[in-house]
Amino acid sequence: MTSALPRAEYPRPDRDRSASWLSLNGEWDFESEAGPTTIVVPFAWETAASGVARTWMERGVYRRTVAVPATWGEARVVLCFGAVHHSARVLVDGHEAGTHVGGYDSFEIDVSDRVRPGQGFELVVEVDAPADKREIPHGKQRSIPRDDYDGVSFTPTSGIWQSVWLEARGRTYLAEVAVRGDSLTGFVVSGRLVGDAPSSARVLARLGATSVELERADDGGVTGHLPVPEPRLWSPADPFLYEIELETAGEPDDRVVVTAGLRRIETRGEQLFLNGERLYIRGVLDQGYWPATGLTAPTEADLLRDLELAAELGYNLVRKHIKLEEPRWLHHADRAGMLVWAEPPAPSRFTPAAADAFGAQLAPMVERDGNHASIVVWGLWNEEWGLDWDIPGSPERAAAAAHAYDVLHALDDSRPIVENSGWAHVRTDLVDWHYYDDDPQRWADNLAAMAAGTLEHFEVRLGPDFVVDKSLYGSADHPRTGVPILNSEYGAGFTSLERAWSMRWQTQELRRHDRFAGYVYTELADVEHEMAGVVDADRRPKDRGGLVPAHVNATTTLVVDLVPAHAGADIPLPTESLTLDVHVSHHGASPLAGRVRAAWSTPGSSSAADVATVAESDAVKAEPFLLSEVVTLRIPAPTGVSSARLHLWFIDDADVTQASTFVDAAPIEEPNRRGARRP
């Protein structure tokens, strides 16, 4: 059955109380400077889906009548908001029931004393969304006056932009619950009780036949350990989730089912490990925008589709960029085994008040999202946005980044934390860097120097005529070794063909260097004027010239010893036998042995199916996380063609293709220092 309500699914499947709930999505009365109308919740008033489609309004008032189900009896009634940008004042029958500031985190208000089962009440939500967002966390929402990074900002998202709903709960209930399974043998369960008897109510945690009563504290806190006799670990290969039932005694009782996974993410020196096994991040940046609905996914299927797309493209991680995505997306990531790098939005200018507003999001972020097994990295600031691009020159701004790390680490020390993604690190568990460069020779040279530790600075274009050197480190005393180092933004090219070409060669160079712990490509989907997506804004594929991204991002890939000339012509069309040196990069658990084969095919072809092999290498062995020794292919020149594609693939000893890539050969009119074999 299809519901007429938009986004009618239960918003918190990871913390399930769906036995008694009521969606308040749909049409509300709406008042603004433009006059009275109606609006469709949960879509921001800037979006077409809301029915309003007005930008730069700074205030809106939502109003509707709500009837509490008579069947809820003596249960407590809790009003829940997924997210409202930026500040909200909630009234029930004309009386203030609660307020909230912060445009991305969830909040709830217990309205039990103001409503009655079987009776209706008027619900009003007054929202303020300032046009000047520079001192409030707003991510990539455009601001007036403009942000320093306005060129990569988008239409704002104002008002109610995630689901609104009512829940029936017990007379005493868990308002917060944290479940951590990083011991790999059981779950540490903690929470906070509110309601009639928070200091004395009995709370049972159940998992199958195992039941544990949580210890209580006078302030309503509860804690306990729930053992798992035969643990099944959560991983991308086996994303197994446990359902833990938490029951709080009362009249009526409260019941919530929390999903969680047993898994441990950790750093060991310069390497990442998941459940004790080496992890290499193959990630993609995702900004979570849709053309008609802004930051809100149009449907449940759209939300799930983005995770499916990332997996189809070969990625094992999604970096959800400066946006706290709705819990349903994280729940789907848990179920699909997709790793997540989560990070909150930031302000765009530094003041003490702006830094405080940024920090105020962290506890709600961890409380809401910390149970998700898929989240393996917490991010904080991004590229010194909100720190005025000035950590190296400002002890105050450097201290703000370090303080944010300390606050988050105290809230959750079970995941690596990146305090300032991109550059100028002062206190971090991962040294990550953002680097965009169209020149393949410079890209290859700089990556090699970074891997060797001889290059710490690289050019960053902060504006059309504003290019600066940025450093990996914000201070001279930051450790240069002993911390995992990885790229977390890259990509180049103007057309879709150029971007596919750059993805192929730039990713291979990242895979060349075993020191790196992974990469994050920019980006999954186009957003408004930003056309860097692997797919367009409607999630349709682009012309990639026969490139299969899943081959680029596979567990096993080929690394060819050449620096290409340009898209469509990596090397000049050979007129005599061609010699190529090739390596295998393998990130599986066990070694692979096999041979590299080559075959000429037509330009733009995606594989060498039905084409005769023209060359085969000697045997090569690929050890996990070590670039293989070189093997040399001697390939006869193609005949009777003006251009051709040379397919290369690695066949293991069982005759299974484990990796593939290609090299395009075509005339190169001007002499070019690129397109030659690497020294």
XYZ file of C-alpha atoms in Angstrom:
679
model
C 0.000 0.000 0.000
C 1.351 3.450 -0.895
C 0.817 6.206 1.648
C -0.125 9.723 0.563
C 2.139 11.131 3.261
C 5.628 12.195 2.142
C 8.412 10.283 3.870
C 5.850 8.238 5.789
C 8.297 5.577 7.038
C 9.262 5.452 10.733
C 12.229 7.855 11.102
C 14.288 5.950 13.708
C 14.525 2.234 12.801
C 17.804 2.028 14.706
C 15.957 3.011 17.894
C 12.621 1.435 17.195
C 9.417 2.509 18.946
C 7.272 2.102 15.847
C 4.589 0.048 17.631
C 2.911 3.325 18.691
C 3.744 6.369 16.614
C 2.046 8.940 14.390
C 3.645 10.721 11.439
C 2.981 14.462 11.290
C 4.417 14.853 7.804
C 2.193 16.262 5.094
C 0.412 19.559 4.587
C 0.597 22.237 7.299
C -0.663 25.806 7.300
C 2.229 28.197 6.809
C 2.692 31.918 7.376
C 5.629 34.011 6.199
C 6.449 37.457 4.864
C 4.822 36.319 1.620
C 1.500 35.777 3.364
C -0.497 32.682 4.380
C -0.302 29.475 2.385
C 0.333 25.782 2.975
C 3.611 23.850 3.090
C 4.486 20.179 2.746
C 6.555 18.829 5.631
C 9.366 17.642 5.701
C 10.667 19.739 2.814
C 12.485 23.057 3.301
C 10.572 26.145 2.239
C 13.151 26.848 -0.502
C 12.303 23.607 -2.309
C 9.729 22.926 -5.003
C 8.569 19.858 -3.046
C 7.446 22.066 -0.138
C 5.008 23.919 -2.386
C 6.506 27.251 -1.264
C 9.800 27.493 -3.201
C 10.898 30.794 -1.663
C 14.547 31.614 -0.935
C 15.891 34.098 1.617
C 12.830 34.165 3.843
C 14.115 34.386 7.393
C 11.022 33.373 9.337
C 8.137 30.974 8.946
C 5.303 29.767 11.187
C 3.952 26.216 10.795
C 0.504 25.343 12.158
C -1.705 22.268 12.221
C -4.172 20.361 14.389
C -3.054 17.008 15.759
C -5.225 14.297 17.322
C -3.519 12.002 19.826
C -4.683 8.388 19.285
C -7.151 7.315 21.973
C -5.410 3.930 22.181
C -2.349 5.513 23.749
C -4.090 5.611 27.142
C -1.750 6.544 29.989
C 1.396 6.489 27.860
C 3.640 9.486 27.694
C 3.421 11.470 24.444
C 6.691 12.697 22.928
C 6.875 15.119 19.997
C 9.932 14.392 17.821
C 11.679 16.525 15.209
C 14.305 15.101 12.851
C 15.807 18.520 12.065
C 14.671 22.144 11.849
C 16.916 24.900 10.526
C 17.798 26.949 12.430
C 15.948 27.803 15.648
C 12.483 26.570 16.599
C 9.915 27.573 19.195
C 7.194 24.946 19.666
C 3.738 25.822 21.024
C 0.927 23.473 22.057
C -2.491 25.131 22.240
C -0.800 28.522 22.391
C 1.625 27.692 25.195
C 5.349 27.276 24.708
C 6.288 23.614 25.008
C 9.959 23.895 24.131
C 12.660 25.529 22.030
C 15.663 24.306 20.111
C 18.634 25.896 18.359
C 20.652 23.991 15.770
C 19.668 23.154 12.228
C 20.943 19.573 11.862
C 20.488 17.675 15.120
C 17.274 16.005 16.262
C 15.261 17.068 19.291
C 12.153 15.960 21.146
C 9.678 17.460 23.603
C 7.618 15.512 26.122
C 4.112 16.999 25.765
C 2.338 14.477 28.018
C 1.113 17.160 30.434
C -0.320 19.282 27.596
C -2.289 16.774 25.512
C -4.897 14.061 26.073
C -5.402 10.776 24.197
C -8.403 10.951 21.895
C -8.341 14.736 21.793
C -6.899 17.193 19.330
C -4.529 20.078 19.936
C -3.041 22.922 17.924
C 0.655 22.532 17.167
C 2.639 25.603 16.104
C 6.322 25.694 15.174
C 7.913 29.138 14.804
C 11.167 28.980 12.866
C 13.911 31.537 12.426
C 16.465 30.927 9.659
C 18.838 33.885 9.343
C 20.130 34.796 5.908
C 23.445 35.686 7.529
C 24.597 32.216 8.482
C 28.286 32.919 8.928
C 28.343 32.397 12.710
C 25.966 29.442 12.849
C 26.606 25.866 11.682
C 25.184 25.706 8.174
C 27.511 23.583 6.056
C 27.121 24.376 2.374
C 23.949 26.420 2.655
C 24.525 29.784 0.976
C 24.675 32.854 3.215
C 24.024 36.581 2.769
C 26.571 38.118 3.300
C 28.416 35.401 1.424
C 30.713 32.775 2.852
C 34.377 32.708 1.916
C 33.548 29.462 0.106
C 30.378 30.764 -1.577
C 31.449 29.315 -4.936
C 30.894 25.797 -3.592
C 27.738 26.604 -1.616
C 24.152 25.827 -2.562
C 20.541 26.876 -2.042
C 19.752 27.113 1.691
C 17.595 24.597 3.540
C 15.313 26.399 5.992
C 12.526 25.345 8.314
C 11.410 21.783 8.979
C 13.483 19.554 6.683
C 13.265 16.154 8.348
C 10.287 14.197 9.621
C 8.051 15.248 12.511
C 6.188 12.649 14.537
C 4.558 11.684 17.836
C 5.542 8.639 19.881
C 3.801 6.866 22.774
C 6.280 5.862 25.452
C 6.177 4.357 28.926
C 5.704 6.450 32.032
C 9.471 6.182 32.554
C 11.571 5.831 29.431
C 15.074 5.983 28.026
C 15.549 9.430 26.521
C 19.111 8.483 25.536
C 20.711 5.098 24.902
C 24.241 4.242 23.834
C 25.231 0.749 22.701
C 28.906 0.089 21.968
C 30.184 -3.241 20.675
C 33.875 -2.517 20.167
C 34.898 -5.149 22.756
C 33.793 -7.725 20.128
C 32.466 -9.992 22.916
C 29.359 -8.088 23.965
C 27.729 -4.676 24.253
C 28.198 -1.913 26.783
C 24.749 -0.382 27.219
C 24.177 2.988 28.878
C 21.419 5.548 28.902
C 19.444 8.197 30.698
C 15.960 7.725 32.126
C 13.323 10.445 32.341
C 9.682 10.434 33.356
C 7.926 9.298 36.530
C 10.699 7.318 38.258
C 14.093 7.892 36.600
C 16.112 6.982 39.692
C 14.287 3.773 40.574
C 12.751 2.227 37.460
C 14.038 -1.214 36.502
C 15.612 -1.496 33.028
C 16.211 -4.881 31.379
C 18.418 -5.366 28.325
C 17.583 -8.493 26.323
C 19.347 -10.203 23.464
C 17.803 -13.551 22.609
C 17.832 -15.661 25.768
C 20.276 -13.332 27.537
C 18.804 -10.738 29.897
C 20.702 -8.219 32.048
C 19.323 -5.652 34.480
C 21.104 -2.332 34.073
C 22.533 -0.599 37.108
C 20.800 2.642 38.083
C 22.164 5.950 39.349
C 20.303 8.649 41.272
C 20.476 11.029 38.308
C 18.621 8.592 36.019
C 21.712 7.135 34.396
C 21.797 3.404 33.670
C 24.621 1.154 32.535
C 25.468 -2.505 32.085
C 27.249 -5.113 29.984
C 25.315 -7.457 27.723
C 27.475 -10.467 26.763
C 27.198 -12.230 23.409
C 28.209 -15.911 23.833
C 28.976 -16.620 20.153
C 29.708 -13.209 18.656
C 29.157 -12.542 14.967
C 31.127 -9.479 13.966
C 29.800 -6.676 11.784
C 31.856 -5.900 8.674
C 31.253 -4.749 5.088
C 31.449 -8.410 4.026
C 28.995 -9.518 6.724
C 26.977 -6.543 8.042
C 25.276 -8.477 10.815
C 23.198 -6.423 13.257
C 21.919 -7.423 16.669
C 18.560 -6.211 17.969
C 18.716 -5.349 21.647
C 15.425 -4.881 23.465
C 15.439 -2.415 26.334
C 12.409 -2.543 28.617
C 11.774 -0.005 31.361
C 9.241 -0.888 34.059
C 6.281 1.437 34.557
C 2.563 1.719 33.988
C 2.754 1.305 31.077
C 6.224 -0.136 30.490
C 8.518 1.383 27.888
C 10.102 -0.693 25.134
C 12.703 0.301 22.573
C 14.677 -1.955 20.229
C 18.177 -0.752 19.376
C 20.176 -2.179 16.465
C 23.937 -2.383 16.843
C 26.928 -4.294 15.547
C 29.960 -5.867 17.152
C 32.942 -4.246 15.484
C 36.141 -2.407 16.350
C 37.789 0.317 14.277
C 41.287 1.346 15.353
C 44.579 2.805 14.240
C 47.874 0.988 14.669
C 50.707 3.254 13.731
C 50.032 4.368 10.155
C 47.463 1.684 9.427
C 43.718 1.268 9.955
C 42.202 -1.961 11.225
C 38.608 -3.191 11.341
C 38.033 -6.149 13.668
C 41.766 -6.775 13.671
C 42.044 -6.916 9.868
C 43.761 -4.281 7.753
C 41.368 -1.707 6.270
C 41.976 0.429 3.191
C 39.390 3.164 2.638
C 38.009 3.456 -0.905
C 35.595 6.309 -0.332
C 33.381 8.775 -2.136
C 32.193 12.203 -0.999
C 28.404 12.564 -0.783
C 26.724 15.890 -0.053
C 23.179 14.539 0.199
C 21.360 16.997 -2.096
C 18.459 16.367 -4.483
C 17.253 18.810 -7.175
C 13.630 19.245 -6.048
C 14.018 18.589 -2.329
C 17.372 20.032 -1.233
C 18.915 18.313 1.778
C 15.871 16.077 2.235
C 15.695 12.858 0.236
C 12.496 12.793 -1.862
C 11.658 9.202 -0.865
C 13.007 6.301 1.121
C 14.070 4.669 -2.157
C 16.164 7.732 -3.089
C 17.949 7.587 0.238
C 18.760 3.916 -0.204
C 19.712 4.344 -3.874
C 22.670 6.584 -3.056
C 24.190 3.849 -0.888
C 23.563 1.284 -3.616
C 25.233 3.592 -6.154
C 28.318 3.991 -3.998
C 28.621 0.210 -3.681
C 28.077 -0.341 -7.423
C 30.878 2.127 -8.143
C 33.251 0.087 -5.998
C 33.424 2.279 -2.918
C 33.463 0.846 0.601
C 32.980 4.175 2.429
C 30.847 7.292 2.044
C 32.074 10.557 3.484
C 28.816 12.382 4.219
C 30.088 15.900 3.716
C 29.409 18.474 6.486
C 25.860 17.235 6.908
C 24.312 15.091 9.630
C 22.272 12.764 7.440
C 18.976 11.394 8.705
C 19.079 8.201 10.815
C 17.336 6.100 8.168
C 20.311 6.584 5.843
C 22.706 5.504 8.576
C 20.500 2.498 9.358
C 20.612 1.488 5.685
C 24.408 1.908 5.733
C 24.540 -0.406 8.764
C 22.463 -3.013 6.948
C 24.365 -2.689 3.665
C 27.839 -2.802 5.223
C 28.796 0.613 3.844
C 31.361 2.402 5.989
C 30.611 6.031 6.877
C 32.751 9.061 7.621
C 30.347 11.368 9.470
C 30.898 15.072 10.070
C 28.746 17.989 11.275
C 28.200 21.310 9.478
C 30.316 24.268 10.489
C 29.994 28.048 10.543
C 32.033 29.997 7.995
C 33.588 32.722 10.161
C 35.438 32.419 13.428
C 34.186 34.047 16.616
C 33.992 32.560 20.109
C 30.218 32.328 19.692
C 30.565 30.523 16.359
C 33.039 28.041 17.860
C 30.639 27.427 20.762
C 27.764 26.836 18.330
C 29.896 24.329 16.436
C 30.799 22.506 19.645
C 27.185 22.435 20.823
C 26.364 19.950 18.020
C 28.824 17.293 19.120
C 27.012 15.729 22.072
C 23.692 15.506 20.158
C 25.554 14.045 17.163
C 27.146 11.277 19.223
C 23.942 10.614 21.168
C 21.868 10.259 18.000
C 24.346 8.498 15.709
C 26.934 6.817 17.913
C 25.185 3.421 17.891
C 25.661 2.979 14.141
C 28.276 0.341 13.350
C 28.783 1.865 9.901
C 30.322 5.078 11.270
C 34.067 4.426 11.426
C 35.392 8.016 11.313
C 34.163 11.172 13.021
C 35.042 14.389 11.211
C 34.917 17.879 12.717
C 36.000 21.080 10.965
C 36.542 20.970 7.191
C 39.413 22.886 5.566
C 39.405 25.479 8.350
C 35.935 26.637 7.287
C 34.729 28.555 10.291
C 38.359 29.033 11.315
C 39.040 31.710 8.689
C 41.527 29.497 6.799
C 44.086 30.473 9.411
C 45.054 27.704 11.838
C 48.798 28.139 11.176
C 48.607 31.891 11.838
C 46.239 31.885 14.801
C 46.824 30.098 18.120
C 43.189 30.847 19.012
C 41.874 29.050 15.921
C 44.287 26.156 16.364
C 43.083 25.837 19.951
C 39.459 25.742 18.746
C 40.249 22.792 16.469
C 42.110 20.971 19.234
C 39.305 21.689 21.695
C 36.702 20.230 19.340
C 38.824 17.067 19.110
C 39.052 16.841 22.908
C 35.304 17.311 23.344
C 34.439 14.646 20.782
C 37.073 12.236 22.094
C 35.580 12.537 25.591
C 32.135 11.765 24.150
C 33.292 8.799 22.045
C 36.806 7.378 21.948
C 35.798 4.278 19.944
C 36.424 5.842 16.513
C 39.244 7.817 14.867
C 38.600 11.568 14.844
C 39.734 14.090 12.226
C 39.767 17.568 13.727
C 40.291 19.614 10.540
C 39.799 17.664 7.357
C 42.078 18.578 4.484
C 45.107 20.343 5.946
C 46.622 22.165 8.946
C 46.219 19.341 11.456
C 46.866 20.135 15.106
C 45.395 17.122 16.929
C 44.027 14.212 14.920
C 43.839 10.434 14.658
C 44.108 10.570 10.840
C 46.209 12.951 8.752
C 43.998 13.559 5.739
C 44.540 15.911 2.844
C 42.495 17.487 0.045
C 44.325 17.986 -3.207
C 42.962 18.913 -6.632
C 45.347 19.017 -9.605
C 44.694 18.656 -13.335
C 48.320 17.924 -14.234
C 49.025 14.156 -14.086
C 52.811 14.585 -13.876
C 52.537 17.012 -10.969
C 49.935 14.777 -9.310
C 52.191 11.729 -9.559
C 55.278 13.602 -8.376
C 53.559 15.240 -5.435
C 51.949 12.004 -4.270
C 55.301 10.267 -4.345
C 56.845 13.091 -2.319
C 53.992 13.013 0.203
C 54.368 9.274 0.600
C 58.083 9.720 1.153
C 57.481 12.482 3.696
C 59.473 15.062 1.733
C 56.456 17.203 0.746
C 54.091 18.739 3.270
C 52.817 21.753 1.293
C 50.697 21.836 -1.853
C 48.815 24.458 -3.830
C 45.139 25.075 -3.051
C 42.960 27.355 -5.166
C 40.728 29.202 -2.697
C 39.343 31.520 -5.363
C 39.735 32.320 -9.073
C 42.814 34.456 -8.370
C 43.655 33.229 -4.880
C 46.104 30.330 -4.767
C 47.917 29.510 -1.536
C 50.210 26.835 -0.192
C 48.537 24.653 2.406
C 50.324 22.290 4.745
C 49.305 18.931 6.135
C 50.292 20.223 9.548
C 49.250 23.266 11.528
C 52.342 23.348 13.703
C 55.994 22.395 13.558
C 55.686 19.903 16.426
C 52.855 17.798 14.967
C 54.017 14.163 14.462
C 55.118 13.565 10.875
C 54.923 9.781 11.171
C 53.015 7.209 13.187
C 49.509 8.404 12.215
C 47.560 7.021 9.221
C 47.697 9.354 6.224
C 45.063 9.366 3.498
C 43.506 11.542 0.850
C 39.929 12.605 1.577
C 39.176 14.799 -1.468
C 40.492 14.624 -5.040
C 39.273 14.708 -8.631
C 39.929 16.711 -11.772
C 38.568 17.510 -15.202
C 35.900 19.704 -16.741
C 33.935 17.305 -18.940
C 32.642 13.926 -17.795
C 35.211 12.210 -20.033
C 38.041 14.222 -18.509
C 36.830 13.422 -15.019
C 36.663 9.705 -15.793
C 40.195 9.883 -17.205
C 41.458 11.687 -14.113
C 39.691 9.246 -11.799
C 41.470 6.346 -13.482
C 44.989 7.776 -13.377
C 44.803 9.708 -10.123
C 43.394 6.738 -8.233
C 46.070 4.435 -9.625
C 48.739 6.804 -8.296
C 47.136 6.737 -4.856
C 47.213 2.931 -4.999
C 50.897 3.022 -5.977
C 51.932 4.147 -2.481
C 51.471 1.595 0.271
C 51.894 4.218 2.982
C 48.491 5.744 2.239
C 45.548 4.326 4.184
C 42.924 5.210 1.580
C 41.190 7.889 -0.454
C 37.861 9.691 -0.902
C 36.874 10.761 -4.426
C 34.925 13.987 -5.029
C 32.093 13.207 -5.551
C 29.074 10.874 -5.879
C 26.493 13.177 -7.520
C 26.354 16.648 -9.058
C 24.891 19.391 -6.883
C 23.363 22.435 -8.589
C 26.277 24.226 -10.340
C 28.889 21.768 -9.035
C 29.325 19.178 -11.802
C 31.937 16.888 -10.244
C 29.676 13.886 -9.661
C 30.214 10.379 -10.956
C 26.481 10.605 -11.682
C 24.396 13.684 -12.371
C 22.094 15.387 -9.872
C 19.249 13.011 -10.812
C 21.590 10.048 -10.240
C 21.827 9.206 -13.944
C 25.133 7.857 -15.284
C 27.422 10.094 -17.299
C 29.491 9.302 -20.368
C 32.680 7.873 -18.882
C 34.249 6.780 -22.144
C 34.007 3.108 -21.291
C 35.491 3.509 -17.801
C 33.996 1.199 -15.170
C 34.501 2.937 -11.791
C 34.150 -0.393 -9.982
C 37.379 -1.488 -11.699
C 39.168 1.666 -10.521
C 37.966 1.127 -6.945
C 38.321 -2.646 -6.746
C 40.051 -4.561 -3.976
C 42.691 -5.490 -6.548
C 43.856 -3.034 -9.214
C 46.611 -2.599 -11.767
C 49.176 0.203 -11.569
C 50.802 1.076 -14.888
C 54.186 2.790 -14.974
C 53.340 5.723 -17.173
C 52.113 9.277 -16.810
C 49.326 9.868 -19.363
C 49.184 12.761 -21.804
C 45.505 13.701 -21.824
C 42.015 12.259 -21.964
C 41.569 10.014 -24.992
C 45.289 9.791 -25.669
C 47.291 8.413 -22.774
C 50.159 7.515 -25.112
C 50.933 8.091 -28.775
C 49.639 5.364 -31.055
C 52.626 2.983 -31.279
C 54.048 2.106 -34.672
C 56.242 -0.626 -33.272
C 56.261 -2.957 -30.300
C 55.282 -1.272 -27.015
C 56.843 -2.064 -23.648
C 54.776 -1.474 -20.480
C 55.688 -2.074 -16.853
C 52.766 -3.002 -14.600
C 52.253 -3.668 -10.873
C 49.394 -5.220 -8.931
C 47.905 -3.447 -5.896
C 45.988 -5.938 -3.766
C 44.096 -5.199 -0.556
C 42.567 -8.601 0.093
C 43.256 -10.809 3.107
C 45.305 -13.428 1.219
C 48.002 -13.256 -1.471
C 47.125 -13.609 -5.150
C 49.277 -15.101 -7.868
C 48.730 -14.861 -11.604
C 49.650 -13.039 -14.791
C 48.833 -9.762 -16.517
C 47.383 -9.974 -20.019
C 46.901 -7.352 -22.721
C 44.706 -6.986 -25.795
C 43.972 -4.187 -28.257
C 40.361 -3.158 -28.757
C 38.336 -0.299 -30.158
C 38.425 3.156 -28.539
C 35.810 3.570 -25.810
C 35.271 -0.160 -25.239
C 34.717 -1.192 -21.621
C 36.332 -4.624 -21.886
C 38.423 -6.851 -24.115
C 35.734 -9.499 -24.474
C 36.072 -11.518 -27.689
C 39.414 -9.868 -28.459
C 42.520 -12.010 -28.767
C 45.222 -11.585 -26.153
C 48.361 -10.101 -27.668
C 50.669 -10.284 -24.644
C 51.020 -11.994 -21.282
C 53.443 -11.265 -18.458
C 55.551 -13.605 -16.410
C 54.025 -14.827 -13.161
C 53.512 -12.190 -10.467
C 52.511 -12.521 -6.809
C 50.481 -9.817 -5.081
C 50.891 -9.681 -1.316
C 48.180 -7.892 0.710
C 48.796 -4.141 0.999
C 52.144 -4.277 -0.782
C 52.578 -3.063 -4.349
C 53.803 -6.035 -6.331
C 57.088 -6.301 -8.125
C 56.962 -4.979 -11.667
C 56.119 -7.235 -14.592
C 56.896 -6.197 -18.137
C 54.599 -6.642 -21.113
C 55.889 -6.483 -24.687
C 52.934 -5.650 -26.860
C 52.845 -5.585 -30.651
C 51.559 -2.389 -32.213
C 47.983 -2.340 -33.525
C 47.645 -2.211 -37.290
C 45.279 -0.419 -39.623
C 43.799 1.918 -37.011
C 44.222 5.584 -36.096
C 43.510 5.033 -32.393
C 42.976 2.071 -30.103
C 42.419 1.016 -26.498
C 44.832 -1.375 -24.831
C 43.045 -3.439 -22.182
C 45.123 -4.850 -19.324
C 43.851 -7.399 -16.842
C 45.177 -9.621 -14.074
C 44.177 -13.287 -14.154
C 44.821 -15.320 -11.016
C 45.945 -18.942 -11.010
C 42.304 -20.053 -11.009
C 41.761 -18.121 -14.278
C 39.579 -15.507 -12.549
C 39.951 -11.845 -13.543
C 40.882 -9.924 -10.389
C 41.755 -6.496 -11.825
C 41.560 -4.548 -15.059
C 42.420 -1.174 -16.535
C 43.226 0.265 -19.954
C 45.513 2.640 -21.810
C 44.260 4.765 -24.695
C 46.562 5.220 -27.687
C 45.997 7.994 -30.232
C 48.014 10.587 -32.126
C 49.420 13.337 -29.904
C 50.097 16.299 -32.130
C 52.325 18.398 -29.900
C 55.396 17.103 -28.082
C 54.494 16.522 -24.477
C 56.587 15.553 -21.482
C 53.677 13.353 -20.480
C 52.666 10.125 -22.135
C 56.106 8.648 -21.566
C 57.044 5.742 -19.414
C 57.863 6.564 -15.825
C 61.572 6.491 -14.990
